[in-house]
């Protein structure tokens, strides 16, 4: 699914203002499902600049760091990473950290 500044509220109602304030351009969401496996959701936010992407990334940080990518963290089945003008959190639903 794809979202722009006019449709972002449909996906993240209540948090869209933060992304819009930091130069949000568009969002692509992909969900991957396999029988008897947790669902994986990847969100790819394109921001106006690397500074904007870092602004959202640093604002959202609240959990312990993990050794995947640049500045990744893990919390409640969610991990994320940021690079250049793209912010890419991904979620594992029904899974656990191993």
Short mmCIF file of C-alpha atoms in Angstrom, two decimals:
data_model
loop_
_atom_site.label_atom_id
_atom_site.label_comp_id
_atom_site.label_asym_id
_atom_site.label_seq_id
_atom_site.Cartn_x
_atom_site.Cartn_y
_atom_site.Cartn_z
CA UNK A 1 0.00 0.00 0.00
CA UNK A 2 1.14 3.54 -0.66
CA UNK A 3 0.29 6.69 1.29
CA UNK A 4 0.97 10.37 0.67
CA UNK A 5 0.60 13.47 2.85
CA UNK A 6 -3.18 13.51 2.26
CA UNK A 7 -3.74 9.81 3.07
CA UNK A 8 -1.15 9.25 5.82
CA UNK A 9 -3.80 9.76 8.53
CA UNK A 10 -5.60 6.65 7.24
CA UNK A 11 -2.58 4.54 8.24
CA UNK A 12 -1.20 6.26 11.35
CA UNK A 13 -4.01 8.39 12.69
CA UNK A 14 -2.74 10.23 15.75
CA UNK A 15 0.93 10.21 14.75
CA UNK A 16 0.79 11.60 11.21
CA UNK A 17 1.39 15.17 12.41
CA UNK A 18 4.90 14.25 13.58
CA UNK A 19 5.86 12.80 10.20
CA UNK A 20 4.32 15.72 8.29
CA UNK A 21 6.24 18.20 10.46
CA UNK A 22 9.47 16.41 9.52
CA UNK A 23 9.03 16.64 5.74
CA UNK A 24 7.08 13.45 5.01
CA UNK A 25 6.95 12.65 1.26
CA UNK A 26 5.38 9.19 1.00
CA UNK A 27 5.01 5.82 2.71
CA UNK A 28 5.09 2.33 1.23
CA UNK A 29 3.83 -0.54 3.42
CA UNK A 30 4.39 -4.21 2.69
CA UNK A 31 3.03 -7.13 4.69
CA UNK A 32 4.45 -10.62 4.42
CA UNK A 33 2.57 -13.66 5.63
CA UNK A 34 3.44 -17.32 5.67
CA UNK A 35 1.32 -20.06 7.25
CA UNK A 36 2.26 -20.78 10.87
CA UNK A 37 4.74 -17.87 10.90
CA UNK A 38 4.40 -14.39 12.41
CA UNK A 39 3.31 -11.64 10.01
CA UNK A 40 6.04 -9.13 9.09
CA UNK A 41 5.16 -5.53 8.21
CA UNK A 42 7.75 -3.22 6.67
CA UNK A 43 7.09 0.52 6.45
CA UNK A 44 9.33 2.65 4.25
CA UNK A 45 8.88 6.39 4.92
CA UNK A 46 10.47 8.74 2.41
CA UNK A 47 11.25 12.07 4.01
CA UNK A 48 12.38 15.35 2.41
CA UNK A 49 15.94 15.04 3.74
CA UNK A 50 18.20 12.83 5.84
CA UNK A 51 17.85 15.37 8.65
CA UNK A 52 14.07 14.97 8.56
CA UNK A 53 14.34 11.16 8.62
CA UNK A 54 16.74 11.37 11.56
CA UNK A 55 14.40 13.78 13.36
CA UNK A 56 11.51 11.28 13.28
CA UNK A 57 13.83 8.35 14.03
CA UNK A 58 15.38 10.05 17.08
CA UNK A 59 11.97 11.23 18.34
CA UNK A 60 10.55 7.69 18.15
CA UNK A 61 13.55 5.96 19.82
CA UNK A 62 12.69 4.52 23.20
CA UNK A 63 13.87 0.92 23.36
CA UNK A 64 17.14 -0.98 23.64
CA UNK A 65 19.56 -0.88 20.72
CA UNK A 66 20.19 -3.98 18.61
CA UNK A 67 23.03 -4.78 16.23
CA UNK A 68 21.06 -4.60 12.96
CA UNK A 69 21.63 -1.68 10.62
CA UNK A 70 22.44 1.82 11.76
CA UNK A 71 20.88 2.83 15.09
CA UNK A 72 18.33 0.01 15.17
CA UNK A 73 16.30 -0.84 18.24
CA UNK A 74 13.88 -3.53 19.35
CA UNK A 75 10.69 -3.04 21.33
CA UNK A 76 7.46 -5.02 21.51
CA UNK A 77 8.07 -6.87 18.24
CA UNK A 78 9.16 -3.77 16.37
CA UNK A 79 12.55 -2.84 15.00
CA UNK A 80 13.61 0.10 12.89
CA UNK A 81 16.47 1.68 11.07
CA UNK A 82 17.12 4.95 9.31
CA UNK A 83 19.45 5.84 6.47
CA UNK A 84 19.65 8.90 4.24
CA UNK A 85 16.13 10.27 3.71
CA UNK A 86 14.38 6.93 4.36
CA UNK A 87 13.05 5.66 7.68
CA UNK A 88 12.23 1.94 7.72
CA UNK A 89 10.57 0.43 10.77
CA UNK A 90 9.46 -3.18 10.55
CA UNK A 91 7.10 -5.11 12.81
CA UNK A 92 6.84 -8.78 13.66
CA UNK A 93 3.32 -9.64 14.79
CA UNK A 94 2.90 -12.62 17.10
CA UNK A 95 6.61 -13.33 17.18
CA UNK A 96 9.27 -13.03 19.83
CA UNK A 97 12.82 -11.87 19.98
CA UNK A 98 15.41 -14.64 19.64
#
